[in-house]
Coordinates of C-alpha atoms in Angstrom, one line a residue:
M1 CA -22.4 7.1 -1.2
P2 CA -19.5 4.6 -0.8
Q3 CA -20.0 1.1 -2.1
L4 CA -19.6 -1.2 0.9
L5 CA -18.5 -4.7 0.1
P6 CA -18.9 -7.5 2.6
V7 CA -16.5 -8.2 5.4
V8 CA -14.2 -11.1 4.2
A9 CA -14.5 -14.2 6.4
V10 CA -11.4 -14.4 8.6
T11 CA -11.0 -18.1 7.8
Q12 CA -10.9 -17.7 4.0
G13 CA -8.0 -16.3 2.0
A14 CA -8.9 -14.2 -1.0
S15 CA -7.1 -16.3 -3.5
G16 CA -7.0 -19.8 -2.0
P17 CA -8.7 -22.4 0.2
P18 CA -9.4 -21.9 3.9
L19 CA -6.2 -21.3 5.9
Q20 CA -5.0 -24.0 8.3
I21 CA -4.2 -23.2 11.9
A22 CA -0.5 -23.4 11.2
D23 CA -0.9 -20.6 8.7
R24 CA -2.3 -18.2 11.3
V25 CA -0.5 -15.3 12.8
D26 CA -0.7 -15.2 16.6
A27 CA -0.9 -11.5 17.4
H28 CA -0.8 -12.3 21.1
Q29 CA 2.4 -14.3 21.1
D30 CA 5.2 -13.5 23.5
V31 CA 7.7 -10.8 22.3
S32 CA 10.9 -9.4 23.6
P33 CA 10.8 -6.6 26.2
E34 CA 12.0 -4.2 23.5
V35 CA 9.2 -5.0 21.1
A36 CA 6.7 -5.1 24.0
A37 CA 7.7 -1.5 24.8
L38 CA 7.2 -0.4 21.2
I39 CA 3.7 -2.0 21.2
A40 CA 2.9 -0.4 24.5
R41 CA 3.8 3.0 23.0
V42 CA 1.4 2.4 20.1
A43 CA -1.3 1.2 22.4
E44 CA -1.3 4.6 24.1
H45 CA -2.6 6.1 20.9
L46 CA -5.4 3.6 20.3
P47 CA -9.0 4.4 21.4
G48 CA -9.8 3.4 24.9
E49 CA -13.2 2.0 23.9
G50 CA -15.2 1.3 20.8
R51 CA -14.1 -0.2 17.5
L52 CA -11.1 1.0 15.5
G53 CA -11.0 1.1 11.7
V54 CA -7.6 0.7 10.2
A55 CA -7.1 2.1 6.6
Y56 CA -5.3 -1.0 5.4
S57 CA -3.4 -1.6 2.2
G58 CA -1.5 -4.8 3.0
G59 CA 1.8 -2.9 3.4
V60 CA 3.9 -3.6 6.4
D61 CA 3.0 -0.3 8.2
S62 CA -0.8 -0.7 8.0
T63 CA -0.5 -4.5 8.6
T64 CA 1.5 -3.9 11.7
L65 CA -1.0 -1.4 13.0
L66 CA -3.8 -3.8 12.3
A67 CA -2.0 -6.6 14.2
V68 CA -1.2 -4.4 17.1
A69 CA -4.8 -3.3 17.3
V70 CA -6.0 -6.9 17.3
R71 CA -3.4 -7.6 20.1
E72 CA -4.4 -4.7 22.2
L73 CA -8.1 -4.2 21.5
G74 CA -9.2 -7.6 20.2
A75 CA -10.3 -8.8 16.8
D76 CA -13.9 -7.8 17.6
R77 CA -12.9 -4.2 18.2
T78 CA -10.7 -4.0 15.0
V79 CA -11.6 -3.9 11.3
G80 CA -9.4 -3.3 8.2
I81 CA -10.7 -0.9 5.6
L82 CA -9.3 -1.5 2.1
G83 CA -9.8 1.2 -0.6
I84 CA -10.5 -0.4 -4.0
S85 CA -9.8 1.5 -7.2
P86 CA -7.8 1.0 -10.4
S87 CA -4.7 2.3 -8.6
L88 CA -4.6 -0.8 -6.4
A89 CA -2.7 -3.6 -8.0
T90 CA -4.6 -6.8 -8.3
A91 CA -2.0 -8.8 -6.5
E92 CA -1.8 -6.3 -3.7
R93 CA -5.6 -6.6 -3.1
A94 CA -5.4 -10.4 -2.9
A95 CA -2.4 -10.3 -0.6
A96 CA -4.0 -7.9 1.7
H97 CA -7.0 -10.2 2.3
D98 CA -4.7 -13.2 2.7
I99 CA -2.7 -11.5 5.4
A100 CA -5.7 -10.2 7.3
S101 CA -7.1 -13.7 7.2
Q102 CA -3.9 -15.0 8.8
I103 CA -4.2 -12.3 11.5
G104 CA -7.8 -13.3 12.1
V105 CA -9.4 -9.9 11.5
G106 CA -12.2 -8.8 9.1
V107 CA -11.6 -6.5 6.1
V108 CA -14.2 -4.2 4.6
E109 CA -13.7 -3.0 1.0
V110 CA -14.7 0.5 0.2
A111 CA -14.8 1.6 -3.4
T112 CA -13.1 4.9 -4.0
D113 CA -13.4 7.2 -7.1
E114 CA -10.3 9.4 -7.0
G115 CA -10.3 9.1 -10.8
S116 CA -13.3 11.4 -11.0
S117 CA -11.2 14.2 -9.4
E118 CA -9.6 16.6 -12.0
A119 CA -6.9 17.4 -9.5
Y120 CA -6.0 13.7 -9.0
R121 CA -6.0 13.1 -12.7
A122 CA -3.7 16.1 -13.3
N123 CA -1.1 14.2 -11.3
G124 CA 0.7 17.1 -9.6
P125 CA 3.1 16.5 -6.6
D126 CA 0.0 16.6 -4.4
R127 CA -1.7 13.7 -6.1
C128 CA -1.5 11.6 -2.9
F129 CA -3.4 14.2 -1.0
H130 CA -6.4 13.9 -3.4
C131 CA -6.2 10.1 -3.2
K132 CA -6.1 10.0 0.6
D133 CA -8.7 12.7 0.8
E134 CA -11.1 10.5 -1.3
L135 CA -10.4 7.4 0.8
F136 CA -11.0 9.1 4.1
A137 CA -14.1 10.9 2.8
R138 CA -15.4 7.5 1.7
I139 CA -14.9 6.2 5.2
G140 CA -17.6 8.6 6.2
D141 CA -20.4 8.7 8.7
D142 CA -22.3 5.8 7.0
V143 CA -19.2 3.5 7.1
V144 CA -18.5 4.5 10.7
A145 CA -22.1 3.8 11.7
A146 CA -22.3 0.5 9.7
H147 CA -19.3 -0.9 11.4
G148 CA -19.5 0.8 14.8
L149 CA -16.3 2.7 14.6
A150 CA -15.1 4.9 17.4
A151 CA -12.1 6.1 15.3
V152 CA -10.3 5.6 12.0
S153 CA -6.5 5.3 11.8
Y154 CA -3.8 4.7 9.2
G155 CA -0.2 3.5 9.1
E156 CA 1.9 6.5 8.8
N157 CA 5.2 6.0 10.7
A158 CA 7.6 8.5 12.2
D159 CA 9.9 8.4 9.1
D160 CA 7.0 9.1 6.8
A161 CA 6.0 12.1 9.0
I162 CA 9.1 14.0 8.2
R163 CA 9.2 13.3 4.5
P164 CA 8.2 16.2 2.2
D165 CA 6.7 13.8 -0.4
R166 CA 3.8 12.6 1.7
P167 CA 0.9 15.0 1.1
G168 CA -1.5 12.3 2.1
A169 CA -0.8 13.2 5.7
R170 CA -2.6 16.5 5.3
A171 CA -5.8 14.6 4.3
A172 CA -5.5 12.5 7.4
T173 CA -5.3 15.6 9.5
E174 CA -8.2 17.2 7.9
H175 CA -10.4 14.1 8.4
L176 CA -9.2 13.5 12.0
V177 CA -7.6 10.2 11.1
L178 CA -5.4 8.8 13.9
R179 CA -1.7 7.9 13.2
P180 CA -0.7 5.7 16.1
L181 CA 2.6 4.5 14.7
A182 CA 3.9 8.0 14.0
D183 CA 2.5 9.5 17.2
A184 CA 4.3 6.7 19.2
G185 CA 7.5 7.6 17.4
L186 CA 8.0 4.3 15.6
T187 CA 10.4 4.4 12.7
K188 CA 10.2 2.1 9.7
A189 CA 12.8 -0.1 11.4
D190 CA 10.7 -0.2 14.5
V191 CA 7.7 -1.2 12.5
R192 CA 9.5 -4.0 10.8
A193 CA 10.9 -5.2 14.2
V194 CA 7.3 -5.4 15.6
A195 CA 6.0 -7.1 12.4
A196 CA 8.8 -9.7 12.6
A197 CA 8.2 -10.4 16.3
L198 CA 4.4 -10.9 15.6
G199 CA 5.2 -13.3 12.8
L200 CA 3.7 -11.1 10.1
P201 CA 4.4 -12.6 6.6
N202 CA 5.1 -9.2 5.1
A203 CA 7.6 -8.0 7.8
D204 CA 10.3 -7.6 5.1
K205 CA 8.0 -6.6 2.3
P206 CA 9.4 -3.8 0.2
A207 CA 7.4 -0.6 -0.1
A208 CA 4.5 -0.9 -2.7
P209 CA 3.2 2.5 -3.6
C210 CA 0.0 2.7 -5.6
L211 CA 0.1 2.2 -9.4
A212 CA -0.4 6.0 -10.1
S213 CA 3.1 6.6 -8.7
R214 CA 4.5 5.0 -11.8
I215 CA 3.2 7.9 -14.0
P216 CA 5.4 11.0 -14.2
H217 CA 3.9 14.1 -12.6
F218 CA 1.7 16.3 -14.8
K219 CA 1.0 13.3 -17.1
E220 CA -2.7 12.4 -16.7
V221 CA -3.6 9.4 -14.6
T222 CA -6.1 7.3 -16.5
P223 CA -7.6 3.8 -15.8
E224 CA -6.1 2.6 -19.0
K225 CA -2.6 3.5 -17.9
L226 CA -3.1 2.0 -14.5
T227 CA -4.3 -1.3 -16.1
Q228 CA -1.2 -1.3 -18.4
I229 CA 1.1 -0.9 -15.4
D230 CA -0.7 -3.5 -13.3
R231 CA -0.5 -6.1 -16.2
A232 CA 3.1 -5.3 -16.9
E233 CA 4.3 -5.6 -13.3
A234 CA 2.3 -8.8 -12.9
A235 CA 4.2 -10.2 -16.0
V236 CA 7.6 -9.2 -14.4
R237 CA 6.8 -10.8 -11.1
A238 CA 5.6 -14.0 -12.9
L239 CA 9.2 -14.3 -14.1
G240 CA 10.4 -14.6 -10.5
F241 CA 11.5 -11.0 -9.8
S242 CA 10.9 -10.1 -6.2
D243 CA 10.1 -6.4 -6.8
C244 CA 9.7 -4.0 -9.7
R245 CA 8.3 -0.7 -10.9
V246 CA 7.1 -0.2 -14.4
R247 CA 7.2 3.5 -15.1
H248 CA 4.8 4.7 -17.7
H249 CA 6.3 6.9 -20.4
D250 CA 3.6 6.7 -23.0
D251 CA 4.8 4.0 -25.5
V252 CA 7.9 3.3 -23.3
A253 CA 7.9 1.1 -20.2
R254 CA 10.9 2.0 -18.0
L255 CA 11.5 -1.1 -15.9
E256 CA 13.1 -0.7 -12.4
L257 CA 14.3 -3.8 -10.6
T258 CA 16.2 -4.5 -7.4
D259 CA 19.9 -4.0 -7.6
H260 CA 20.6 -7.7 -7.1
E261 CA 18.2 -8.7 -9.9
L262 CA 19.4 -6.3 -12.6
A263 CA 22.0 -8.8 -14.0
R264 CA 19.4 -11.5 -14.4
A265 CA 17.3 -9.3 -16.7
A266 CA 20.2 -9.3 -19.1
D267 CA 20.0 -13.1 -19.6
P268 CA 18.8 -13.5 -23.2
Q269 CA 15.9 -15.8 -22.3
V270 CA 14.8 -13.7 -19.4
R271 CA 15.2 -10.5 -21.4
A272 CA 13.0 -11.9 -24.2
A273 CA 10.3 -13.0 -21.7
L274 CA 10.4 -9.5 -20.1
V275 CA 9.9 -7.8 -23.4
E276 CA 7.1 -10.1 -24.4
G277 CA 5.3 -9.8 -21.1
V278 CA 5.6 -6.0 -20.9
Q279 CA 4.7 -5.4 -24.5
A280 CA 1.6 -7.7 -24.1
A281 CA 0.4 -5.1 -21.5
G282 CA 0.3 -2.5 -24.2
F283 CA 3.7 -0.9 -24.3
R284 CA 5.7 -0.6 -27.5
F285 CA 9.2 -0.3 -26.0
V286 CA 10.8 -1.8 -22.9
A287 CA 13.7 0.0 -21.2
L288 CA 15.7 -1.2 -18.2
D289 CA 16.7 1.5 -15.7
L290 CA 20.3 0.7 -14.5
V291 CA 19.8 2.7 -11.3
G292 CA 17.2 0.2 -10.1
I293 CA 14.2 0.9 -7.9
Q294 CA 14.0 4.6 -6.9
S295 CA 11.5 5.5 -4.1
G296 CA 10.0 9.0 -4.7
A297 CA 11.9 9.5 -7.9
F298 CA 9.1 11.5 -9.6
T299 CA 8.0 13.5 -6.5
M300 CA 11.1 14.3 -4.5
P301 CA 12.8 16.6 -7.1
L302 CA 9.6 18.7 -7.2
V303 CA 9.0 19.1 -3.5
T304 CA 12.6 19.7 -2.4
R305 CA 13.6 22.5 -4.8
G306 CA 14.6 25.8 -3.4

């Protein structure tokens, strides 16, 4: 049975004092006619009655869906559902709660156990299916009943829907999970436009895939590796880098940074601090990838062949 953790109070950030009124996001604020039209399209795919659960990660897509649901249905008819496992970075968990608090909506944490699945640990190109399948299975009848949910949704957008490296979509279909953004035809650019218009603090946030995506396919996913990656990426961000990926190649950490921050990593003092921080996470060697951050770098070559 899923472990249900309490709904977080909407006036309390997960990592700080109660938020002031100025820190709130007004999901009902006026928007341009263009953005209003996008929101109206999404609203057509929300349930007409009852409470909506939003599978929520703190990324811009699920946050925008959460905010739109609050705008159209009300906070009392909306709840975020955050899956908790070793593949969720510590900083991402705290940020998700903080943003939901700013929107003024509750979040329920549901513990997931994808690590017990041999298929997930095997880390094939379909790993995301097994992860999402576990999440949606955990948001089962008991969760639905406990929180009075009429439906469960997640933040797939129209661009995601046509990508071949998104096997999690199959899990959503099998579990009858709604995808209002994709069904409304909202692209990633559309989602960011709505997020910005609603004043969401993560409107420009880069994609933040789960920590397991840093492990090459067919290399086993383990809690130890995920902890190493989490600690190493936290060390990189503590040095002021805006985004990063620490790819796990056994003793080697292959560090990917944004293009405009690659040069900074070559500064002798910064380089020494990077090496120290990443090695402290348990890696022996630290390599810098000159290509920079690469979305889907492990998966795309495997799902687009032939």
